[in-house]
């Protein structure tokens, strides 16, 4: 079977494969810079990762400088089809080798990223970094009872937001800024209400000044728990659902941030009804929020199908969020991002009109039969064609380039 045969096959079910490819090629996937260096950043590359998140593994070849990270990213993106963005954290600033604190960061510290992204036609997304810092040692930042601590992080977040708007303006491409704070308590709190009220007040202060949505949009990310804060998370998922809906800002759904049998694929439709837009952190939790590399599994396909079934992909921003230090960092990017693209293509090839027809007419037998058989439709031919038209290698053909690069850097080290 070749692409044309596959195309005819799908056409029998009312699916236009060329249109599906076009649709998918226009959906950007924001690739998280932090997979390249195990979430260390360049503010203080020797610092520890804190905040209840962890990278495990000691595979050699972590990026140690901005130039290495960019070089790795370039190699990764040359092996990934589709539209790409880069997702930066504040600690990935370009400080020219001189320490710049979280409350001293300025737009100029991201100029070199903007220039770099511009040449490549990449959009940028942004995150304040409210962890891996002595002011977050208590486990609380924006919801801390200590006003000095709260003010510090409010200032950092405000500056991050300004930087994001500056980046968006200079690129002519809206930045999505995601706010995640690690705040919580290891043990049962005595004042959940007060802690959450402080978080709300801090966020209100951060978002007080309006920013043009052409340059920046804000998203808030909740979670169920983190390591060391098992009993209580200030920014729980309900907290941020309420906050995002009340303030009509973006809600972030991270695949690893819910109870183990809850899935974000089921939450997309609800979030889109009440929040103006959403940001996804596509990740893979294994028994906990372990941030494993995204694989081509049922939930990934379900996420992609849900996005496209709503027809609201313009209101869904897809970002990846995982960090694995036990394998080659570039391969981790390529595997996870190609899988996201693959899932989007799979979703775009779904005969949605037909499936809906079955559903409204109560023919659940046909709905189930078709949904199952779609799994073995000649998808790989369409995927191959997509990779070809995007000038990237097909499956089984990209790893050699990563291995070759690994060989080079390790022999230099
Ligand atoms: C942590 C959140 C958050 C971080 C990144 C580094 O649980 O998922 O999004 O992973 O900001
Ligand atoms: Zn996340």
CSV table of C-alpha atoms in Angstrom, one decimal, residues 109-347:
chain,number,residue,atom,x,y,z
A,109,UNK,CA,17.9,38.8,29.1
A,110,UNK,CA,15.8,37.2,26.5
A,111,UNK,CA,16.9,39.1,23.4
A,112,UNK,CA,19.2,36.4,22.2
A,113,UNK,CA,16.4,33.9,22.5
A,114,UNK,CA,14.2,36.1,20.4
A,115,UNK,CA,16.8,36.6,17.7
A,116,UNK,CA,17.4,32.9,17.7
A,117,UNK,CA,13.7,32.0,17.5
A,118,UNK,CA,13.0,34.7,14.8
A,119,UNK,CA,15.5,33.2,12.4
A,120,UNK,CA,13.9,29.8,12.8
A,121,UNK,CA,10.3,31.0,12.6
A,122,UNK,CA,9.6,29.6,16.1
A,123,UNK,CA,7.1,31.1,18.5
A,124,UNK,CA,8.2,31.3,22.2
A,125,UNK,CA,6.2,30.5,25.3
A,126,UNK,CA,7.2,31.4,28.8
A,127,UNK,CA,7.1,30.4,32.5
A,128,UNK,CA,8.1,32.2,35.7
A,129,UNK,CA,10.3,29.9,37.7
A,130,UNK,CA,9.0,29.6,41.2
A,131,UNK,CA,11.2,26.8,42.4
A,132,UNK,CA,14.9,25.8,42.8
A,133,UNK,CA,15.5,28.9,44.8
A,134,UNK,CA,16.1,29.8,48.5
A,135,UNK,CA,13.0,31.9,48.6
A,136,UNK,CA,10.9,28.8,47.9
A,137,UNK,CA,12.6,26.6,50.5
A,138,UNK,CA,9.6,26.7,52.9
A,139,UNK,CA,7.6,25.0,50.2
A,140,UNK,CA,5.4,28.0,49.7
A,141,UNK,CA,5.7,30.9,47.3
A,142,UNK,CA,2.7,32.9,46.2
A,143,UNK,CA,0.6,31.4,49.1
A,144,UNK,CA,3.2,31.8,51.8
A,145,UNK,CA,2.1,33.4,55.1
A,146,UNK,CA,5.3,35.5,54.9
A,147,UNK,CA,4.6,38.7,53.0
A,148,UNK,CA,8.2,39.1,52.1
A,149,UNK,CA,8.2,35.7,50.4
A,150,UNK,CA,4.9,36.4,48.6
A,151,UNK,CA,6.1,39.8,47.4
A,152,UNK,CA,9.3,38.3,46.1
A,153,UNK,CA,7.4,35.8,43.9
A,154,UNK,CA,4.8,38.3,42.9
A,155,UNK,CA,7.6,40.5,41.6
A,156,UNK,CA,9.2,37.6,39.8
A,157,UNK,CA,5.9,36.7,38.1
A,158,UNK,CA,5.2,40.3,37.1
A,159,UNK,CA,8.6,40.6,35.5
A,160,UNK,CA,8.1,37.3,33.7
A,161,UNK,CA,4.8,38.5,32.4
A,162,UNK,CA,6.4,41.7,31.1
A,163,UNK,CA,9.2,39.7,29.5
A,164,UNK,CA,6.6,37.5,27.8
A,165,UNK,CA,4.7,40.5,26.4
A,166,UNK,CA,8.0,41.9,25.1
A,167,UNK,CA,8.8,38.6,23.4
A,168,UNK,CA,5.3,38.4,21.9
A,169,UNK,CA,5.6,41.9,20.6
A,170,UNK,CA,9.1,41.5,19.1
A,171,UNK,CA,8.1,38.2,17.5
A,172,UNK,CA,4.7,39.3,16.4
A,173,UNK,CA,3.5,36.0,17.9
A,174,UNK,CA,1.5,35.7,21.1
A,175,UNK,CA,3.4,34.1,24.0
A,176,UNK,CA,1.5,31.8,26.4
A,177,UNK,CA,2.8,32.3,29.9
A,178,UNK,CA,2.2,29.5,32.3
A,179,UNK,CA,2.1,30.0,36.1
A,180,UNK,CA,2.8,27.0,38.2
A,181,UNK,CA,3.9,27.2,41.8
A,182,UNK,CA,5.0,24.3,43.9
A,183,UNK,CA,3.1,25.5,47.0
A,184,UNK,CA,1.7,23.0,49.5
A,185,UNK,CA,2.1,21.2,52.8
A,186,UNK,CA,3.7,17.9,53.6
A,187,UNK,CA,1.2,17.4,56.4
A,188,UNK,CA,-2.4,18.3,57.2
A,189,UNK,CA,-2.8,22.1,57.1
A,190,UNK,CA,-4.6,24.1,59.7
A,191,UNK,CA,-5.7,26.8,57.3
A,192,UNK,CA,-6.5,25.7,53.8
A,193,UNK,CA,-8.8,28.6,53.2
A,194,UNK,CA,-6.3,31.2,54.3
A,195,UNK,CA,-3.5,29.6,52.3
A,196,UNK,CA,-5.7,29.5,49.1
A,197,UNK,CA,-7.0,33.0,49.7
A,198,UNK,CA,-3.4,34.2,49.8
A,199,UNK,CA,-2.7,32.5,46.5
A,200,UNK,CA,-5.7,34.1,44.9
A,201,UNK,CA,-4.6,37.6,46.2
A,202,UNK,CA,-1.1,37.1,44.9
A,203,UNK,CA,-2.4,36.1,41.4
A,204,UNK,CA,-4.8,39.0,41.4
A,205,UNK,CA,-1.8,41.3,42.0
A,206,UNK,CA,0.2,39.6,39.2
A,207,UNK,CA,-2.5,40.0,36.7
A,208,UNK,CA,-3.7,43.5,37.8
A,209,UNK,CA,-2.2,45.4,34.9
A,210,UNK,CA,-3.9,44.5,31.6
A,211,UNK,CA,-1.5,43.2,28.9
A,212,UNK,CA,-2.5,43.0,25.3
A,213,UNK,CA,-3.6,39.5,24.4
A,214,UNK,CA,-1.9,40.0,21.1
A,215,UNK,CA,1.4,39.7,23.0
A,216,UNK,CA,0.8,37.6,26.0
A,217,UNK,CA,-1.9,35.3,27.4
A,218,UNK,CA,-1.7,33.9,31.0
A,219,UNK,CA,-2.4,30.3,32.0
A,220,UNK,CA,-2.6,28.8,35.4
A,221,UNK,CA,-1.6,25.2,36.2
A,222,UNK,CA,-2.9,23.2,39.2
A,223,UNK,CA,-1.9,19.8,40.4
A,224,UNK,CA,-2.8,17.1,42.9
A,225,UNK,CA,0.4,16.8,44.8
A,226,UNK,CA,4.2,17.0,44.6
A,227,UNK,CA,7.0,15.2,46.4
A,228,UNK,CA,7.2,16.6,49.9
A,229,UNK,CA,3.8,18.3,49.7
A,230,UNK,CA,1.6,15.2,49.8
A,231,UNK,CA,-1.2,16.4,52.0
A,232,UNK,CA,-2.1,19.7,50.5
A,233,UNK,CA,-1.5,21.7,47.3
A,234,UNK,CA,-2.5,25.4,47.4
A,235,UNK,CA,-3.1,25.5,43.7
A,236,UNK,CA,-5.2,22.4,43.4
A,237,UNK,CA,-7.0,21.7,40.1
A,238,UNK,CA,-10.3,23.0,41.5
A,239,UNK,CA,-8.6,26.1,42.7
A,240,UNK,CA,-7.3,27.0,39.2
A,241,UNK,CA,-10.4,25.9,37.4
A,242,UNK,CA,-12.3,28.4,39.5
A,243,UNK,CA,-9.6,31.0,39.1
A,244,UNK,CA,-9.3,30.7,35.4
A,245,UNK,CA,-13.1,30.7,34.8
A,246,UNK,CA,-13.7,33.6,37.2
A,247,UNK,CA,-11.0,35.7,35.6
A,248,UNK,CA,-11.3,34.4,32.1
A,249,UNK,CA,-7.7,33.4,31.7
A,250,UNK,CA,-6.3,30.2,30.4
A,251,UNK,CA,-6.4,26.9,32.3
A,252,UNK,CA,-3.5,24.6,32.1
A,253,UNK,CA,-4.2,20.8,32.2
A,254,UNK,CA,-1.1,18.7,32.8
A,255,UNK,CA,-1.5,15.0,32.1
A,256,UNK,CA,0.4,14.1,35.3
A,257,UNK,CA,-1.5,16.3,37.7
A,258,UNK,CA,-4.6,14.4,38.5
A,259,UNK,CA,-5.5,11.3,40.5
A,260,UNK,CA,-4.2,8.2,38.7
A,261,UNK,CA,-7.4,7.1,37.0
A,262,UNK,CA,-8.4,10.6,35.9
A,263,UNK,CA,-7.4,11.6,32.4
A,264,UNK,CA,-7.1,15.1,30.9
A,265,UNK,CA,-8.6,13.8,27.6
A,266,UNK,CA,-12.0,13.9,29.4
A,267,UNK,CA,-11.4,17.4,30.8
A,268,UNK,CA,-10.7,19.3,27.5
A,269,UNK,CA,-14.3,19.6,26.5
A,270,UNK,CA,-15.4,20.9,29.9
A,271,UNK,CA,-12.5,23.3,30.2
A,272,UNK,CA,-13.3,24.7,26.7
A,273,UNK,CA,-16.8,25.4,27.7
A,274,UNK,CA,-15.9,27.6,30.6
A,275,UNK,CA,-12.3,28.9,30.1
A,276,UNK,CA,-11.6,31.1,27.1
A,277,UNK,CA,-8.6,28.9,26.0
A,278,UNK,CA,-6.6,26.2,27.5
A,279,UNK,CA,-3.0,25.1,27.6
A,280,UNK,CA,-2.1,21.4,27.7
A,281,UNK,CA,1.1,20.0,29.4
A,282,UNK,CA,1.2,16.7,27.6
A,283,UNK,CA,3.2,14.4,29.8
A,284,UNK,CA,3.2,10.8,30.9
A,285,UNK,CA,2.7,9.9,34.6
A,286,UNK,CA,3.9,6.5,35.6
A,287,UNK,CA,2.4,5.8,39.0
A,288,UNK,CA,2.9,9.4,39.9
A,289,UNK,CA,3.7,12.7,38.2
A,290,UNK,CA,6.9,11.2,36.9
A,291,UNK,CA,7.1,13.2,33.7
A,292,UNK,CA,8.2,10.3,31.5
A,293,UNK,CA,8.7,10.8,27.8
A,294,UNK,CA,5.3,11.0,26.0
A,295,UNK,CA,4.6,7.7,24.2
A,296,UNK,CA,2.1,6.9,21.5
A,297,UNK,CA,-0.5,5.4,23.9
A,298,UNK,CA,-4.2,5.4,24.2
A,299,UNK,CA,-4.4,8.5,26.3
A,300,UNK,CA,-2.2,10.5,23.9
A,301,UNK,CA,-4.5,9.6,21.0
A,302,UNK,CA,-7.5,10.4,23.2
A,303,UNK,CA,-6.1,13.8,24.0
A,304,UNK,CA,-5.4,14.5,20.3
A,305,UNK,CA,-8.9,13.2,19.3
A,306,UNK,CA,-10.6,15.3,21.9
A,307,UNK,CA,-8.8,18.5,20.7
A,308,UNK,CA,-9.8,17.9,17.1
A,309,UNK,CA,-13.3,16.6,17.8
A,310,UNK,CA,-14.2,19.9,19.4
A,311,UNK,CA,-13.1,21.8,16.3
A,312,UNK,CA,-11.7,24.4,18.7
A,313,UNK,CA,-8.0,23.7,18.2
A,314,UNK,CA,-7.5,27.5,17.9
A,315,UNK,CA,-8.3,27.7,21.6
A,316,UNK,CA,-6.1,24.8,22.7
A,317,UNK,CA,-2.4,25.4,23.1
A,318,UNK,CA,-0.4,22.2,23.1
A,319,UNK,CA,2.7,22.1,25.2
A,320,UNK,CA,4.9,19.2,26.3
A,321,UNK,CA,6.1,18.8,29.8
A,322,UNK,CA,8.4,15.9,30.7
A,323,UNK,CA,12.0,15.4,31.7
A,324,UNK,CA,13.9,12.2,31.5
A,325,UNK,CA,17.6,12.2,32.3
A,326,UNK,CA,18.0,8.4,31.8
A,327,UNK,CA,18.2,8.6,28.0
A,328,UNK,CA,19.6,10.9,25.3
A,329,UNK,CA,18.0,14.3,25.8
A,330,UNK,CA,17.6,15.0,22.1
A,331,UNK,CA,16.0,11.6,21.5
A,332,UNK,CA,13.7,12.3,24.3
A,333,UNK,CA,12.5,15.5,22.6
A,334,UNK,CA,12.2,13.8,19.2
A,335,UNK,CA,10.4,10.7,20.5
A,336,UNK,CA,7.8,12.6,22.6
A,337,UNK,CA,7.2,15.4,20.0
A,338,UNK,CA,6.9,13.0,17.1
A,339,UNK,CA,4.4,11.0,19.1
A,340,UNK,CA,2.4,14.1,19.8
A,341,UNK,CA,2.4,14.9,16.0
A,342,UNK,CA,1.5,11.3,15.2
A,343,UNK,CA,-1.4,11.4,17.6
A,344,UNK,CA,-2.7,14.7,16.1
A,345,UNK,CA,-2.5,13.1,12.6
A,346,UNK,CA,-4.3,10.0,13.8
A,347,UNK,CA,-7.0,12.3,15.3
